[in-house]
Every structure is written in structure tokens, then in C-alpha cells.
C-alpha positions as a printed NumPy array, in Angstrom:
array([[-13.73 ,  19.   ,  -5.281],
       [-14.851,  16.51 ,  -8.51 ],
       [-14.116,  19.421, -11.024],
       [-10.087,  19.72 ,  -9.138],
       [ -9.425,  16.   ,  -9.54 ],
       [-10.856,  15.101, -12.948],
       [ -8.473,  17.867, -14.225],
       [ -5.817,  16.063, -12.231],
       [ -7.509,  12.969, -14.439],
       [ -7.306,  15.167, -17.835],
       [ -3.016,  15.366, -17.058],
       [ -1.89 ,  12.663, -16.817],
       [ -4.028,   9.903, -17.12 ],
       [ -5.137,   9.164, -20.176],
       [ -1.674,   6.811, -21.562],
       [ -2.567,   5.05 , -18.351],
       [ -5.994,   4.939, -18.901],
       [ -5.613,   2.843, -21.973],
       [ -2.89 ,   0.485, -20.426],
       [ -5.006,   0.107, -17.993],
       [ -8.189,  -1.523, -20.636],
       [ -6.061,  -3.67 , -21.93 ],
       [ -4.503,  -5.329, -19.425],
       [ -7.359,  -5.117, -17.071],
       [ -8.477,  -9.04 , -18.149],
       [ -4.953, -10.138, -16.301],
       [ -6.47 ,  -9.95 , -12.695],
       [ -3.479,  -8.249, -10.796],
       [  0.466,  -7.362, -11.389],
       [  2.767, -10.33 , -11.773],
       [  5.708, -10.37 , -10.037],
       [  8.383, -11.696, -13.217],
       [  6.561,  -8.802, -15.662],
       [  9.422,  -7.414, -17.513],
       [ 10.691,  -5.063, -17.796],
       [  9.472,  -2.926, -21.023],
       [  9.723,   0.927, -19.365],
       [  9.809,   3.831, -21.844],
       [ 11.966,   6.482, -21.644],
       [ 11.828,   8.01 , -18.663],
       [ 11.246,  11.482, -18.472],
       [ 12.995,  13.25 , -15.981],
       [ 10.643,  15.744, -13.867],
       [ 10.261,  19.413, -14.912],
       [ 10.124,  20.984, -11.107],
       [ 11.604,  23.958,  -9.555],
       [ 11.742,  22.707,  -5.955],
       [ 13.304,  19.114,  -4.632],
       [ 11.275,  15.857,  -3.761],
       [ 12.499,  16.23 ,  -0.298],
       [ 10.566,  19.46 ,  -0.41 ],
       [  7.843,  18.259,  -2.479],
       [  7.375,  15.145,  -0.194],
       [  7.833,  17.851,   3.579],
       [  4.408,  19.532,   1.646],
       [  2.834,  16.847,   1.036],
       [  3.168,  14.871,   4.604],
       [  2.941,  17.994,   6.359],
       [  0.49 ,  20.126,   4.77 ],
       [ -2.093,  18.352,   3.429],
       [ -4.079,  15.199,   3.94 ],
       [ -5.541,  12.224,   1.993],
       [ -8.732,  12.983,   3.647],
       [ -8.988,  16.231,   1.645],
       [ -7.559,  16.271,  -1.617],
       [ -7.453,  20.197,  -1.862],
       [ -5.889,  21.814,  -5.332],
       [ -2.774,  21.796,  -3.15 ],
       [ -2.463,  18.523,  -2.574],
       [ -3.63 ,  16.876,  -5.541],
       [ -0.863,  19.682,  -7.168],
       [  1.627,  17.905,  -5.238],
       [  0.344,  14.288,  -6.18 ],
       [  0.898,  15.277,  -9.56 ],
       [  4.501,  16.652,  -8.667],
       [  5.065,  12.99 ,  -7.305],
       [  3.713,  11.411, -10.258],
       [  6.527,  12.853, -12.184],
       [  9.541,  11.629, -10.239],
       [  7.582,   8.287, -10.802],
       [  7.363,   8.384, -14.041],
       [ 10.784,   9.164, -13.698],
       [ 11.944,   6.056, -12.426],
       [ 11.909,   3.241, -14.426],
       [ 11.633,  -0.502, -12.94 ],
       [ 15.581,  -1.452, -13.552],
       [ 16.547,   1.957, -11.593],
       [ 14.527,   0.354,  -9.311],
       [ 16.018,  -2.588,  -9.304],
       [ 19.419,  -2.303,  -9.38 ],
       [ 18.979,   0.376,  -6.585],
       [ 16.92 ,  -2.448,  -4.001],
       [ 19.914,  -5.282,  -3.938],
       [ 22.928,  -2.393,  -3.899],
       [ 24.822,  -2.985,   0.055],
       [ 26.626,   0.78 ,  -0.744],
       [ 25.498,   3.209,   1.451],
       [ 26.911,   6.171,  -1.213],
       [ 25.839,   4.037,  -4.312],
       [ 22.618,   3.831,  -2.742],
       [ 22.682,   8.322,  -1.872],
       [ 23.474,   8.306,  -5.503],
       [ 20.828,   7.21 ,  -7.191],
       [ 18.211,   8.745,  -3.961],
       [ 19.143,  12.479,  -4.982],
       [ 16.19 ,  14.195,  -5.803],
       [ 14.897,  10.976,  -7.66 ],
       [ 11.701,   9.276,  -6.254],
       [ 13.81 ,   6.889,  -4.729],
       [ 15.039,   9.487,  -1.997],
       [ 11.247,  10.025,  -1.365],
       [ 11.048,   5.737,  -0.873],
       [ 14.249,   5.523,   1.201],
       [ 12.758,   8.912,   3.907],
       [  9.553,   7.263,   3.899],
       [ 10.737,   4.382,   6.393],
       [ 12.36 ,   6.667,   8.67 ],
       [  9.46 ,   9.235,   9.113],
       [  7.166,   6.266,   9.618],
       [  9.387,   4.965,  11.926],
       [ 10.442,   8.113,  13.97 ],
       [  6.696,   8.926,  14.32 ],
       [  5.538,   4.95 ,  15.256],
       [  7.905,   5.589,  18.074],
       [  6.155,   8.808,  19.518],
       [  2.952,   8.49 ,  18.665],
       [  0.482,   7.786,  21.743],
       [ -2.088,   6.921,  20.501],
       [ -5.315,   8.02 ,  22.338],
       [ -8.306,   5.827,  23.544],
       [-10.808,   4.749,  21.348],
       [ -8.641,   5.393,  18.022],
       [ -6.397,   3.388,  15.984],
       [ -3.451,   5.374,  14.033],
       [ -2.64 ,   3.962,  10.389],
       [  0.948,   4.524,   8.395],
       [  1.239,   4.668,   4.71 ],
       [  4.5  ,   2.769,   3.565],
       [  4.946,   1.691,   0.312],
       [  2.14 ,  -0.343,  -1.772],
       [ -0.074,  -2.074,  -0.067],
       [  2.009,  -2.478,   3.284],
       [  0.445,  -0.962,   6.351],
       [  1.528,  -0.163,  10.198],
       [ -1.356,  -0.22 ,  12.477],
       [ -1.276,   1.159,  16.327],
       [ -3.324,   1.07 ,  18.155],
       [ -3.074,   2.335,  22.403],
       [ -1.375,  -1.042,  23.407],
       [ -0.534,  -3.031,  20.12 ],
       [  1.302,  -2.309,  17.274],
       [  1.284,  -4.292,  13.848],
       [  1.96 ,  -5.181,  10.326],
       [  0.169,  -5.359,   6.986],
       [  2.506,  -6.377,   3.615],
       [  5.448,  -4.576,   4.719],
       [  7.703,  -4.222,   1.637],
       [ 10.616,  -1.637,   1.458],
       [ 14.061,  -2.089,   1.242],
       [ 14.754,  -1.316,   4.578],
       [ 11.78 ,  -2.651,   6.157],
       [ 13.957,  -4.959,   8.613],
       [ 13.876,  -1.583,  10.326],
       [ 10.798,  -1.5  ,  11.312],
       [ 10.746,  -4.71 ,  13.744],
       [ 11.574,  -3.449,  16.886],
       [  8.503,  -1.625,  17.21 ],
       [  5.948,  -3.865,  15.768],
       [  4.494,  -7.042,  17.505],
       [  3.352,  -9.553,  14.55 ],
       [  3.236,  -8.927,  11.141],
       [  0.69 ,  -9.941,   8.073],
       [  1.404, -11.207,   4.768],
       [ -1.142, -11.659,   1.922],
       [  0.705, -13.465,  -0.456],
       [  4.154, -14.722,  -1.817],
       [  4.781, -12.095,  -5.062],
       [  7.83 , -10.089,  -3.741],
       [  6.175,  -6.796,  -4.237],
       [  4.156,  -7.752,  -0.892],
       [  6.992,  -8.852,   1.611],
       [ 10.808,  -8.456,   2.2  ],
       [ 13.232, -11.777,   2.845],
       [ 14.959,  -9.603,   5.053],
       [ 12.532,  -8.34 ,   7.581],
       [ 10.885, -11.749,   8.164],
       [ 14.107, -13.337,   9.428],
       [ 14.719, -10.065,  11.205],
       [ 11.293, -10.811,  13.027],
       [ 12.195, -14.978,  13.158],
       [ 15.119, -14.21 ,  14.994],
       [ 13.441, -11.781,  17.272],
       [ 10.547, -14.895,  17.819],
       [  8.023, -12.279,  16.634],
       [  4.734, -14.375,  14.296],
       [  4.884, -13.326,  10.771],
       [  1.217, -15.236,   9.329],
       [  1.191, -16.18 ,   6.021],
       [  0.431, -18.933,   3.62 ],
       [  3.456, -19.627,   2.133],
       [  6.34 , -19.191,   5.147],
       [  7.029, -22.252,   6.469],
       [  6.66 , -21.872,  10.277],
       [  4.257, -22.439,  13.156],
       [  1.505, -19.504,  11.757],
       [  0.988, -20.473,   8.348],
       [ -2.526, -19.83 ,   6.991],
       [ -4.294, -22.798,   5.414],
       [ -7.389, -21.837,   5.512],
       [-10.736, -19.969,   7.233],
       [ -9.934, -19.357,  10.633],
       [ -9.55 , -17.271,  14.01 ],
       [ -6.599, -16.097,  14.996],
       [ -5.407, -13.664,  18.157],
       [ -2.095, -12.572,  17.348],
       [ -2.041, -10.264,  20.471],
       [ -3.868,  -9.952,  24.291],
       [ -7.26 ,  -7.897,  22.561],
       [ -6.68 ,  -8.392,  19.142],
       [ -8.215, -10.788,  17.107],
       [ -8.38 , -11.946,  13.288],
       [-10.493, -13.623,  10.624],
       [ -8.087, -14.651,   8.26 ],
       [ -9.698, -16.592,   4.932],
       [ -8.405, -17.289,   1.788],
       [ -8.967, -15.484,  -1.8  ],
       [ -7.865, -15.557,  -5.687],
       [ -5.474, -13.237,  -7.011],
       [ -6.663, -14.375, -10.351],
       [ -8.14 , -17.276, -12.185],
       [ -5.097, -19.095, -12.908],
       [ -3.595, -18.221,  -8.672],
       [ -6.434, -19.968,  -6.804],
       [ -6.381, -19.395,  -2.904],
       [ -3.14 , -17.154,  -3.527],
       [ -4.285, -14.446,  -1.053],
       [ -4.821, -14.399,   2.481],
       [ -7.575, -11.363,   3.345],
       [ -7.644, -10.735,   6.706],
       [-10.377,  -8.967,   9.037],
       [ -8.547,  -7.888,  12.045],
       [-10.607,  -6.834,  15.687],
       [ -7.781,  -3.845,  16.489],
       [ -9.189,  -4.572,  20.111],
       [-11.761,  -2.938,  22.789],
       [ -9.376,   0.051,  23.378],
       [ -9.665,   1.548,  19.91 ],
       [-13.46 ,   0.955,  19.873],
       [-13.245,  -2.549,  18.371],
       [-12.313,  -0.853,  15.049],
       [-12.312,  -3.508,  12.345],
       [ -9.175,  -3.564,   9.463],
       [ -9.922,  -5.52 ,   6.457],
       [ -6.679,  -6.017,   4.194],
       [ -6.94 ,  -7.855,   1.376],
       [ -4.094,  -8.071,  -0.475],
       [ -4.473,  -8.531,  -3.824],
       [ -7.636, -10.749,  -4.229],
       [ -9.916, -10.012,  -7.15 ],
       [-12.516, -12.031,  -6.114],
       [-15.742, -10.517,  -5.29 ],
       [-17.772, -13.594,  -4.804],
       [-15.033, -14.655,  -1.886],
       [-15.081, -11.896,   0.151],
       [-17.71 , -11.461,   3.31 ],
       [-17.165,  -9.022,   6.487],
       [-17.992, -10.708,   9.58 ],
       [-18.435,  -7.52 ,  11.897],
       [-19.   ,  -3.767,  10.52 ],
       [-16.004,  -2.909,   8.784],
       [-13.775,   0.106,   9.524],
       [-11.256,   0.655,   7.416],
       [-11.205,  -1.616,   4.256],
       [ -7.663,  -2.055,   1.773],
       [ -8.114,  -3.131,  -1.693],
       [ -5.465,  -3.183,  -4.34 ],
       [ -7.003,  -0.408,  -6.193],
       [ -6.055,  -1.276,  -9.757],
       [ -7.249,  -5.013,  -9.417],
       [ -9.828,  -6.338, -11.921],
       [-12.463,  -6.601,  -9.286],
       [-16.275,  -6.617,  -9.397],
       [-15.613,  -2.956,  -7.159],
       [-19.201,  -2.238,  -7.457],
       [-20.09 ,  -5.607,  -5.752],
       [-17.868,  -6.037,  -3.189],
       [-18.919,  -1.763,  -1.9  ],
       [-22.315,  -3.293,  -1.433],
       [-20.892,  -6.297,   1.044],
       [-18.79 ,  -4.776,   2.9  ],
       [-19.812,  -1.358,   3.265],
       [-16.835,   0.405,   5.077],
       [-16.657,   3.36 ,   6.141],
       [-13.219,   4.248,   4.935],
       [-11.912,   2.42 ,   1.562],
       [ -7.881,   3.145,   1.219],
       [ -7.01 ,   2.725,  -2.366],
       [ -3.754,   0.812,  -2.243],
       [ -0.937,  -0.507,  -4.692],
       [ -0.223,   2.539,  -6.745],
       [  3.299,   3.734,  -8.093],
       [  4.606,  -0.013,  -7.342],
       [  8.086,   0.825,  -8.45 ],
       [  8.912,  -2.524,  -9.158],
       [  6.491,  -2.807, -11.824],
       [  7.225,  -1.727, -15.417],
       [  5.863,   1.84 , -16.034],
       [  3.148,   0.236, -18.873],
       [  2.905,  -3.618, -17.319],
       [  0.887,  -3.053, -14.16 ],
       [  2.548,  -0.082, -12.384],
       [ -0.996,   2.234, -11.785],
       [ -0.659,   5.67 , -11.438],
       [ -2.39 ,   7.905,  -8.89 ],
       [ -5.351,   9.287, -11.272],
       [ -6.307,   5.824, -11.63 ],
       [ -6.362,   5.639,  -8.102],
       [ -8.143,   8.757,  -8.37 ],
       [-10.714,   7.372, -11.256],
       [-11.25 ,   4.494,  -8.234],
       [-12.199,   6.921,  -5.454],
       [-14.949,   8.801,  -8.097],
       [-16.135,   5.256,  -8.701],
       [-16.676,   4.287,  -4.97 ],
       [-18.921,   7.68 ,  -4.492],
       [-20.967,   8.58 ,  -2.412],
       [-18.764,   6.214,  -0.078],
       [-16.111,   7.164,   1.692],
       [-12.363,   6.708,  -0.023],
       [ -8.779,   8.086,  -0.053],
       [ -5.718,   7.735,  -1.205],
       [ -3.24 ,   8.118,   0.937],
       [  0.596,   8.898,   0.05 ],
       [  3.387,   6.565,   0.876],
       [  4.622,   7.905,   4.665],
       [  1.314,   9.29 ,   5.233],
       [ -0.288,   8.25 ,   9.381],
       [ -4.053,   8.802,   9.186],
       [ -6.099,   8.11 ,  12.426],
       [ -9.199,   6.683,  12.912]])
């Protein structure tokens, strides 16, 4: 398996590794980074992005990054690299369905669009068995978690994120950077009378320090503030969520873009740990403290970031996985469902 991953890294990561070294000291992504994308190179593939997406999500799993999956991820990366920040910014603001459809045709934006539709359909039909949790990776740091009796979201950023409001009971936001939340979804949640937890929205669910909350019957979450960078102190909310007795009390620990390892600690054994895979954090210290059963390396290919400015490619995520060995870590793709 290591040989297969190293082949991927050899092909795709030389340029991004150099960029990562230069930028790592910055401590994290910046929401208003300038658009300094190089001229995009269209992907060369005999198949459409729809074909690639279907094979990736239906025929492979992040829990088994075999040769087929790595080849497909390489193809997805080419489509990501062909989409500059300016295209994504333009697309995100489009209200016209016909204009959006033109930009989606055989581009990564088409995959992005269908990701949410797929996740919504699966959430509505998934019957989670006792003792399990279903976890969907939507995009960037966004996850939807469904238990046998509840469903909630964390950092759900997407052009169509508001379409998920009917399916979730509450929403958690880690911090006020636009790649981690949707104004439209926040407003739709407010209209629906559903809680949105954050440290910046002016509502009754605003988090100002460490506390234990009970957002739904049987679910308990410990929230705390942590640093995004040396400059942005206590800018992030971390969420340790006990998903309830009917899941076997599985614990999800989502830390957003937190970079300060010293501020992290577990209150119970952690089943699923969700960090920003490209953040400048002492991951050795964190993994020794948290000791998660599974880590989901996230914040990969955020299209609102310029290609050479904090848009971490899949190759960087797999480098992080190698650093975590022998601990278990996976790299999920947009739209992927996992059962734990």
C-alpha cells in the first residue's frame, strides 16, 4: 500500500510540497487570499468527470486506498487543478441555473454540484443500525453525521448547502472563515427554528468558552475555543460530540482549522478525529494526546483558495497519512459515505 501511495506522491506532489514548505509557517488558510492561480491546464482523460466520480464513490473506499482508487483520485486532482479560484468564485455567485450548468459541464464543479445531491439522497434513505454512525464527507471540512435516531452537520459549506436543512437537526460551525459555513444555510436553519452553534453568530447558541451542551436528546458535546494561528487566538470552536447510547457512545472530535496542539485534549476515548490536514500543527503531539481510532484527513482541494495559496492537494493528504502510521487515517473524497 505504501508503494502505491508513494507512486501517487511522486507524480503529483513535487510542486505542492515546495509550496507547502514555504507556507506552513503561516499557521492556516486565509479567507481572503489573493487569486494568484497559474494558468490552469485542462485535464487529459478519456472519461468524463461523471464517470470518474461514479467509479470513485461506488467502486472504491477510503478505507482501502488500492491502486484503482489512487488512479481515480489522480484523475480528480487533475480536474481540481484545472479549476482556478476565479472560476469557483464566479460559479458560487451565479443565480442562473443555465449559466451554472455551463460551468459544471465536465468540470470539477459538476462533481461538486452532484456531491450535495448524492449526500442528500443517501441521508434521507439511510437506516443506521444500532451501534453505528454514518458519516458523509460533503466538501472541505464539512461532514454530516447520522445516528440511529439523529442527524446533524459540522462546517457544511456548499453553494447548495441550504438544501440539507430538512435533514439535519442542528449545525456546528468551527469558525468564521467563509469556507466553513454558508450564510444561506444559516438563515434557512434560523427560519426552520433549528440550532446553529458557532462563536460568531448572534444567537442563543453562541459559544464563548468551554462548556458541555446537549443539542439533541441523548447527544452531548463538549465545546471549547482554540487558536487558528498565532494571530487568530481562540478563533475556532472544537466539538467533541458523544453521538449517543444507540451508537455505542461514539465520539467525534472535529477541530476545524485549529493549529495549537497544546489546546486540544480528549474528555472521552475518541473514535473519529477530524483535523485540517494541511495546518501547521504538531500532529505527533496531537495524535499521542488524542489517540483516535480513526482520523479523517480533511480540508483538501478547497476551490475557493488559489491553487498555489493554501489549496492542499490529495498528495499532501496522503503524506499526512504516512506520518500517522501506524495509526489509522483515511482520506475521504467529496460525497463519500463511511459507516463506523
